[in-house]
Amino acid sequence: QVQLVESGGGLVQPGGSLRLSCTVSGSIFSFGRMGWYRQAPGKQRELVVAETNGGRTNYADSVKGRFTITRDNAKNTLYLQMHSLKPKDAAVSCCRGVAAFGDEEYWGQGTRVTVSS
């Protein structure tokens, strides 16, 4: 059974950086598309960045130029590198994977990012 486990969240000052990890229990190639989403307390979940069927990546306007999604396929891990963090970035961040075949959706449990002075 494929599982996604996030890590790397924590407390960071405004303007700081943080790298989130999403480790796939099986093979990362189980997923045709992956992405990162976040949900702040009392707010709706929103897209951060997502891979598309065309092999591209779509970033939310609020994070363009500051966040970068990458993979280390050998480690079965998806990353989200975050720079110039703002208080608005504080949220529980989750990774999402869509199966390469069948379009089955998987979510991690989330890791909390807190941005505060």
Tab-separated table of C-alpha atoms in Angstrom:
chain	number	residue	atom	x	y	z
A	1	GLN	CA	0.000	0.000	0.000
A	2	VAL	CA	1.341	3.408	-0.964
A	3	GLN	CA	1.689	5.981	1.818
A	4	LEU	CA	2.866	9.595	1.924
A	5	VAL	CA	4.595	10.993	5.003
A	6	GLU	CA	5.529	14.671	5.314
A	7	SER	CA	8.255	16.119	7.505
A	8	GLY	CA	10.323	19.273	7.874
A	9	GLY	CA	7.740	21.651	9.282
A	10	GLY	CA	8.496	23.898	12.205
A	11	LEU	CA	8.893	27.449	13.419
A	12	VAL	CA	10.673	29.960	11.213
A	13	GLN	CA	11.035	33.740	11.262
A	14	PRO	CA	9.572	35.898	8.494
A	15	GLY	CA	12.014	35.981	5.606
A	16	GLY	CA	13.449	32.626	6.563
A	17	SER	CA	13.601	29.351	4.669
A	18	LEU	CA	12.344	25.842	5.222
A	19	ARG	CA	12.350	22.617	3.219
A	20	LEU	CA	9.474	20.190	3.475
A	21	SER	CA	9.806	16.533	2.551
A	22	CYS	CA	7.227	14.010	1.440
A	23	THR	CA	8.473	10.438	1.499
A	24	VAL	CA	6.631	7.786	-0.478
A	25	SER	CA	6.513	4.374	1.196
A	26	GLY	CA	6.597	2.595	-2.130
A	27	SER	CA	7.928	3.961	-5.376
A	28	ILE	CA	7.492	7.616	-6.214
A	29	PHE	CA	6.803	6.424	-9.737
A	30	SER	CA	3.475	5.100	-8.468
A	31	PHE	CA	2.269	8.664	-8.988
A	32	GLY	CA	1.795	10.342	-12.314
A	33	ARG	CA	1.344	13.751	-10.693
A	34	MET	CA	2.240	15.139	-7.282
A	35	GLY	CA	1.811	18.437	-5.524
A	36	TRP	CA	1.745	20.428	-2.320
A	37	TYR	CA	-1.289	21.984	-0.656
A	38	ARG	CA	-1.736	23.906	2.561
A	39	GLN	CA	-4.475	24.849	4.989
A	40	ALA	CA	-4.270	27.626	7.553
A	41	PRO	CA	-6.328	27.393	10.752
A	42	GLY	CA	-9.941	28.270	10.023
A	43	LYS	CA	-9.331	28.601	6.290
A	44	GLN	CA	-9.893	26.436	3.229
A	45	ARG	CA	-7.179	24.243	1.775
A	46	GLU	CA	-5.376	25.859	-1.125
A	47	LEU	CA	-3.016	24.817	-3.877
A	48	VAL	CA	0.653	25.632	-3.416
A	49	VAL	CA	2.121	23.860	-6.429
A	50	ALA	CA	1.016	20.917	-8.548
A	51	GLU	CA	2.425	18.884	-11.393
A	52	THR	CA	0.227	18.632	-14.462
A	53	ASN	CA	-0.558	15.839	-16.892
A	54	GLY	CA	1.646	17.623	-19.386
A	55	GLY	CA	4.698	17.326	-17.154
A	56	ARG	CA	4.656	20.969	-16.089
A	57	THR	CA	4.308	22.576	-12.689
A	58	ASN	CA	1.769	25.207	-11.698
A	59	TYR	CA	2.558	27.440	-8.735
A	60	ALA	CA	0.051	29.536	-6.875
A	61	ASP	CA	0.617	33.220	-7.530
A	62	SER	CA	1.228	33.785	-3.846
A	63	VAL	CA	4.320	31.531	-3.835
A	64	LYS	CA	5.798	32.053	-7.305
A	65	GLY	CA	9.455	32.939	-7.119
A	66	ARG	CA	9.699	31.844	-3.495
A	67	PHE	CA	8.811	28.127	-3.478
A	68	THR	CA	10.251	25.309	-5.558
A	69	ILE	CA	9.063	21.721	-5.944
A	70	THR	CA	11.690	19.047	-6.604
A	71	ARG	CA	12.128	15.288	-6.469
A	72	ASP	CA	14.812	12.866	-5.429
A	73	ASN	CA	13.601	9.734	-7.141
A	74	ALA	CA	16.343	7.587	-5.628
A	75	LYS	CA	15.004	8.477	-2.172
A	76	ASN	CA	11.338	8.305	-3.186
A	77	THR	CA	10.957	11.820	-1.841
A	78	LEU	CA	9.204	14.983	-2.967
A	79	TYR	CA	10.444	18.324	-1.623
A	80	LEU	CA	9.088	21.817	-1.244
A	81	GLN	CA	11.830	24.405	-0.773
A	82	MET	CA	10.390	27.590	0.700
A	83	HIS	CA	12.211	30.921	0.812
A	84	SER	CA	11.254	34.400	1.988
A	85	LEU	CA	8.538	32.990	4.195
A	86	LYS	CA	5.723	35.287	5.234
A	87	PRO	CA	3.220	35.071	8.097
A	88	LYS	CA	0.570	34.255	5.478
A	89	ASP	CA	2.497	31.073	4.668
A	90	ALA	CA	1.759	29.620	8.108
A	91	ALA	CA	-0.322	26.496	7.566
A	92	VAL	CA	-0.428	22.737	7.665
A	93	SER	CA	1.187	21.624	4.415
A	94	CYS	CA	0.244	18.324	2.787
A	95	CYS	CA	1.604	16.456	-0.168
A	96	ARG	CA	-0.702	14.832	-2.709
A	97	GLY	CA	-0.115	12.105	-5.218
A	98	VAL	CA	-2.314	10.932	-8.064
A	99	ALA	CA	-1.776	7.373	-9.264
A	100	ALA	CA	-0.202	7.046	-12.678
A	101	PHE	CA	-3.067	4.772	-13.643
A	102	GLY	CA	-6.613	4.935	-12.328
A	103	ASP	CA	-6.324	8.486	-10.956
A	104	GLU	CA	-6.522	7.306	-7.338
A	105	GLU	CA	-5.636	10.133	-4.957
A	106	TYR	CA	-3.370	9.894	-1.896
A	107	TRP	CA	-2.710	12.478	0.808
A	108	GLY	CA	-0.140	12.750	3.549
A	109	GLN	CA	-1.032	13.649	7.123
A	110	GLY	CA	0.530	17.098	6.886
A	111	THR	CA	3.333	19.001	8.572
A	112	ARG	CA	2.820	22.357	10.252
A	113	VAL	CA	4.693	25.471	9.179
A	114	THR	CA	4.660	28.370	11.631
A	115	VAL	CA	6.020	31.761	10.566
A	116	SER	CA	6.461	34.150	13.462
A	117	SER	CA	8.943	36.590	14.935
